[in-house]
Amino acid sequence: MANKLNAAILDKAVSDILAFSEGETVKINNEEKKGKKRKFTETVELQISLKNYDPQRDKRFSGTFRLPSIPRPNVKCCMLGSAAHCEQAERIGVDKMDVEDLKKLNKNKKLVKKLAKKYDFFLASDNMIKQIPRLLGPGLTKAGKFPTLLASGEDMQEKIDEVKSTIKFQLKKVLCLNVAVGNVNQDKKEIVVNTQLAANFLASLLKKQWQNIGCMYMKSSMGPSVQIYF
């Protein structure tokens, strides 16, 4: 599918976002804005507004796509694993819990909610994934964090990187979507490529593709929005 994003506009938007995050003054919509360097790594987000789409009548879509470079490297993972997987997690510095740890939560809704809040995503061994609803109740599912399966032969670090670089577009009741496409410590080219691929993938999910996209903006966590598609 043809990429409808104007390369020059996208390039300038990413340059401005990165310059703003470094504390430089940038000109956005003919207005000068003084940047500020933050004490944390800001995420760069793509924000999309759809048009000619009725969430009540049109098919709601959901799709995942793996970006070539990880947009949010600092997301936290917890391995709910077998003895072998827990050992592996310890070796690579990933938090882990085994069956006994999960039993200690005693299906307590508050504790399960706290666990879901503490991590961005979970991996689980195949022998554990079946037991999770019984051990924890529906808490992780409700939080949208039901574990991703880690099969016995899979490389844990590779699986973690895969989940970290996978984005999800899901239409619920509102026509606005947003997704992480990078962070301010990344190379400009990586953010540009991630953004182009994310936008094209979203268009491929829509009934009339690019005709269903009203506008697109990009912004860093604390920075101003920059329009890249009109």
Short mmCIF file of C-alpha atoms in Angstrom, two decimals:
data_model
loop_
_atom_site.label_atom_id
_atom_site.label_comp_id
_atom_site.label_asym_id
_atom_site.label_seq_id
_atom_site.Cartn_x
_atom_site.Cartn_y
_atom_site.Cartn_z
CA MET A 1 0.00 0.00 0.00
CA ALA A 2 1.27 3.45 -0.89
CA ASN A 3 2.53 5.52 1.99
CA LYS A 4 0.39 8.66 2.18
CA LEU A 5 2.53 10.44 4.75
CA ASN A 6 4.53 13.34 3.34
CA ALA A 7 8.19 12.45 3.97
CA ALA A 8 9.33 16.07 4.43
CA ILE A 9 6.53 16.90 6.93
CA LEU A 10 7.20 13.70 8.90
CA ASP A 11 10.96 14.33 8.91
CA LYS A 12 10.52 17.88 10.21
CA ALA A 13 7.98 16.76 12.85
CA VAL A 14 10.37 14.15 14.27
CA SER A 15 13.29 16.63 14.17
CA ASP A 16 11.20 19.21 16.09
CA ILE A 17 10.04 16.66 18.66
CA LEU A 18 13.62 15.53 19.32
CA ALA A 19 14.94 19.12 19.44
CA PHE A 20 12.16 20.14 21.87
CA SER A 21 13.02 17.20 24.14
CA GLU A 22 16.64 18.43 24.23
CA GLY A 23 15.50 21.86 25.47
CA GLU A 24 15.82 23.68 22.13
CA THR A 25 13.32 26.24 20.83
CA VAL A 26 11.29 24.98 17.87
CA LYS A 27 8.70 26.56 15.61
CA ILE A 28 5.41 24.63 15.48
CA ASN A 29 2.37 26.08 13.64
CA ASN A 30 4.28 29.38 13.28
CA GLU A 31 4.62 29.58 17.05
CA GLU A 32 7.94 29.38 18.87
CA LYS A 33 8.00 26.86 21.70
CA LYS A 34 10.84 26.53 24.19
CA GLY A 35 11.70 22.93 24.90
CA LYS A 36 12.72 21.33 28.16
CA LYS A 37 14.90 18.30 28.85
CA ARG A 38 13.10 15.88 31.16
CA LYS A 39 14.56 13.55 33.76
CA PHE A 40 12.97 10.50 32.12
CA THR A 41 12.91 9.04 28.61
CA GLU A 42 9.91 10.51 26.84
CA THR A 43 7.87 8.25 24.57
CA VAL A 44 6.99 9.47 21.08
CA GLU A 45 3.35 8.78 20.25
CA LEU A 46 1.34 8.70 17.06
CA GLN A 47 -2.22 9.97 17.55
CA ILE A 48 -4.84 9.23 14.91
CA SER A 49 -8.33 10.53 14.43
CA LEU A 50 -10.59 8.44 12.17
CA LYS A 51 -13.40 9.74 9.94
CA ASN A 52 -16.43 8.22 8.19
CA TYR A 53 -16.34 5.35 10.66
CA ASP A 54 -19.22 4.32 12.88
CA PRO A 55 -18.05 2.17 15.83
CA GLN A 56 -21.67 1.07 16.40
CA ARG A 57 -22.27 -0.17 12.86
CA ASP A 58 -18.88 -0.71 11.22
CA LYS A 59 -16.74 -3.70 12.10
CA ARG A 60 -14.50 -2.97 15.07
CA PHE A 61 -10.95 -3.91 14.23
CA SER A 62 -8.01 -5.12 16.21
CA GLY A 63 -4.52 -5.83 14.94
CA THR A 64 -0.95 -6.13 16.14
CA PHE A 65 2.24 -5.28 14.27
CA ARG A 66 5.92 -5.66 15.16
CA LEU A 67 7.95 -2.50 14.62
CA PRO A 68 11.61 -2.82 13.53
CA SER A 69 12.89 -0.89 16.58
CA ILE A 70 11.58 -1.01 20.16
CA PRO A 71 9.57 2.15 20.94
CA ARG A 72 9.49 1.75 24.73
CA PRO A 73 12.58 -0.11 25.99
CA ASN A 74 11.77 0.51 29.66
CA VAL A 75 8.48 -1.40 29.84
CA LYS A 76 8.54 -3.97 32.65
CA CYS A 77 7.98 -7.68 32.18
CA CYS A 78 7.30 -10.45 34.69
CA MET A 79 7.76 -14.13 33.89
CA LEU A 80 5.11 -16.46 35.34
CA GLY A 81 7.11 -19.58 34.86
CA SER A 82 8.14 -23.14 35.32
CA ALA A 83 11.30 -23.78 37.33
CA ALA A 84 13.42 -23.72 34.13
CA HIS A 85 11.88 -20.45 32.89
CA CYS A 86 12.24 -18.82 36.33
CA GLU A 87 15.94 -19.74 36.32
CA GLN A 88 16.34 -18.28 32.82
CA ALA A 89 14.53 -15.07 33.89
CA GLU A 90 16.89 -14.68 36.84
CA ARG A 91 19.91 -15.02 34.54
CA ILE A 92 18.75 -12.15 32.29
CA GLY A 93 17.49 -9.94 35.15
CA VAL A 94 13.74 -10.32 34.58
CA ASP A 95 11.29 -10.49 37.50
CA LYS A 96 9.66 -13.90 37.90
CA MET A 97 6.94 -15.74 39.83
CA ASP A 98 6.29 -19.48 40.08
CA VAL A 99 3.11 -21.42 40.99
CA GLU A 100 3.78 -21.04 44.72
CA ASP A 101 4.16 -17.26 44.40
CA LEU A 102 0.84 -17.04 42.55
CA LYS A 103 -0.90 -19.25 45.13
CA LYS A 104 0.21 -16.82 47.85
CA LEU A 105 -1.92 -14.09 46.21
CA ASN A 106 -4.88 -16.30 47.12
CA LYS A 107 -7.04 -14.87 44.28
CA ASN A 108 -7.21 -11.63 46.29
CA LYS A 109 -8.57 -9.05 43.81
CA LYS A 110 -6.58 -6.19 45.33
CA LEU A 111 -3.29 -8.11 45.20
CA VAL A 112 -3.89 -9.29 41.62
CA LYS A 113 -4.76 -5.71 40.62
CA LYS A 114 -1.54 -4.52 42.27
CA LEU A 115 0.44 -7.17 40.35
CA ALA A 116 -1.18 -6.12 37.05
CA LYS A 117 -0.31 -2.49 37.78
CA LYS A 118 3.32 -3.23 38.64
CA TYR A 119 4.18 -4.70 35.21
CA ASP A 120 3.50 -3.64 31.63
CA PHE A 121 3.20 -7.22 30.38
CA PHE A 122 3.59 -10.85 31.44
CA LEU A 123 5.03 -13.96 29.86
CA ALA A 124 3.94 -17.44 30.98
CA SER A 125 5.22 -20.99 30.47
CA ASP A 126 2.77 -23.33 28.72
CA ASN A 127 2.17 -25.38 31.89
CA MET A 128 1.34 -22.14 33.78
CA ILE A 129 -0.84 -20.31 31.26
CA LYS A 130 -3.70 -22.82 31.69
CA GLN A 131 -3.60 -22.42 35.47
CA ILE A 132 -3.64 -18.61 35.57
CA PRO A 133 -7.45 -18.13 35.56
CA ARG A 134 -7.70 -20.70 38.38
CA LEU A 135 -4.83 -19.22 40.41
CA LEU A 136 -5.48 -15.50 39.87
CA GLY A 137 -9.08 -15.15 38.71
CA PRO A 138 -9.89 -12.73 35.88
CA GLY A 139 -7.71 -9.82 37.17
CA LEU A 140 -4.97 -9.90 34.50
CA THR A 141 -7.50 -10.31 31.69
CA LYS A 142 -9.55 -7.36 33.00
CA ALA A 143 -6.39 -5.21 33.03
CA GLY A 144 -5.70 -6.22 29.42
CA LYS A 145 -2.51 -7.99 30.51
CA PHE A 146 -3.21 -11.70 30.09
CA PRO A 147 0.23 -13.32 29.64
CA THR A 148 1.87 -14.05 26.30
CA LEU A 149 2.88 -17.68 25.93
CA LEU A 150 6.59 -18.50 26.04
CA ALA A 151 6.99 -22.00 24.55
CA SER A 152 9.67 -24.27 26.00
CA GLY A 153 12.06 -23.92 23.03
CA GLU A 154 11.71 -20.13 22.63
CA ASP A 155 14.39 -17.63 23.57
CA MET A 156 13.12 -15.50 26.45
CA GLN A 157 15.02 -12.31 25.59
CA GLU A 158 13.92 -12.52 21.95
CA LYS A 159 10.28 -12.99 23.07
CA ILE A 160 10.53 -9.99 25.44
CA ASP A 161 11.95 -7.82 22.62
CA GLU A 162 9.15 -9.03 20.33
CA VAL A 163 6.44 -8.01 22.83
CA LYS A 164 8.19 -4.67 23.51
CA SER A 165 8.26 -3.81 19.80
CA THR A 166 4.69 -4.95 19.03
CA ILE A 167 2.00 -2.28 18.78
CA LYS A 168 -1.75 -2.84 18.88
CA PHE A 169 -4.52 -0.91 17.19
CA GLN A 170 -7.97 -1.64 18.56
CA LEU A 171 -11.13 0.30 17.81
CA LYS A 172 -13.44 0.53 20.79
CA LYS A 173 -16.08 3.24 21.12
CA VAL A 174 -14.09 6.34 20.25
CA LEU A 175 -12.56 7.36 16.93
CA CYS A 176 -9.19 8.40 18.38
CA LEU A 177 -6.29 5.97 18.59
CA ASN A 178 -2.79 6.38 19.90
CA VAL A 179 0.24 4.18 19.85
CA ALA A 180 3.93 4.45 20.87
CA VAL A 181 6.24 4.66 17.85
CA GLY A 182 9.52 5.58 19.53
CA ASN A 183 11.30 7.45 22.29
CA VAL A 184 13.44 10.59 22.38
CA ASN A 185 16.70 8.65 22.80
CA GLN A 186 16.22 6.93 19.47
CA ASP A 187 17.73 7.82 16.15
CA LYS A 188 15.44 10.04 14.03
CA LYS A 189 15.40 7.53 11.16
CA GLU A 190 14.16 4.73 13.47
CA ILE A 191 11.22 6.88 14.64
CA VAL A 192 10.38 7.91 11.05
CA VAL A 193 10.37 4.27 9.83
CA ASN A 194 8.33 3.08 12.84
CA THR A 195 5.77 5.86 12.22
CA GLN A 196 5.43 5.10 8.50
CA LEU A 197 4.95 1.39 9.16
CA ALA A 198 2.47 1.97 12.01
CA ALA A 199 0.39 4.37 9.87
CA ASN A 200 0.36 2.00 6.88
CA PHE A 201 -0.60 -0.93 9.09
CA LEU A 202 -3.51 1.00 10.61
CA ALA A 203 -4.71 2.04 7.13
CA SER A 204 -4.65 -1.64 6.09
CA LEU A 205 -7.09 -2.46 8.93
CA LEU A 206 -9.63 0.17 7.87
CA LYS A 207 -12.57 -0.37 5.55
CA LYS A 208 -11.57 2.44 3.17
CA GLN A 209 -7.92 2.52 4.22
CA TRP A 210 -6.45 6.07 4.10
CA GLN A 211 -9.88 7.56 3.32
CA ASN A 212 -10.91 6.64 6.87
CA ILE A 213 -8.03 8.58 8.44
CA GLY A 214 -8.96 12.17 9.31
CA CYS A 215 -5.69 13.47 10.71
CA MET A 216 -2.55 12.30 12.47
CA TYR A 217 -0.40 13.99 15.07
CA MET A 218 2.86 13.10 16.77
CA LYS A 219 4.07 14.18 20.19
CA SER A 220 6.54 13.28 22.90
CA SER A 221 5.21 12.63 26.44
CA MET A 222 5.67 16.26 27.53
CA GLY A 223 5.96 18.00 24.16
CA PRO A 224 3.47 19.78 21.88
CA SER A 225 1.47 17.94 19.18
CA VAL A 226 2.71 18.22 15.61
CA GLN A 227 0.33 17.42 12.76
CA ILE A 228 1.76 15.07 10.11
CA TYR A 229 -1.35 14.12 8.11
CA PHE A 230 -4.12 16.53 7.14
#
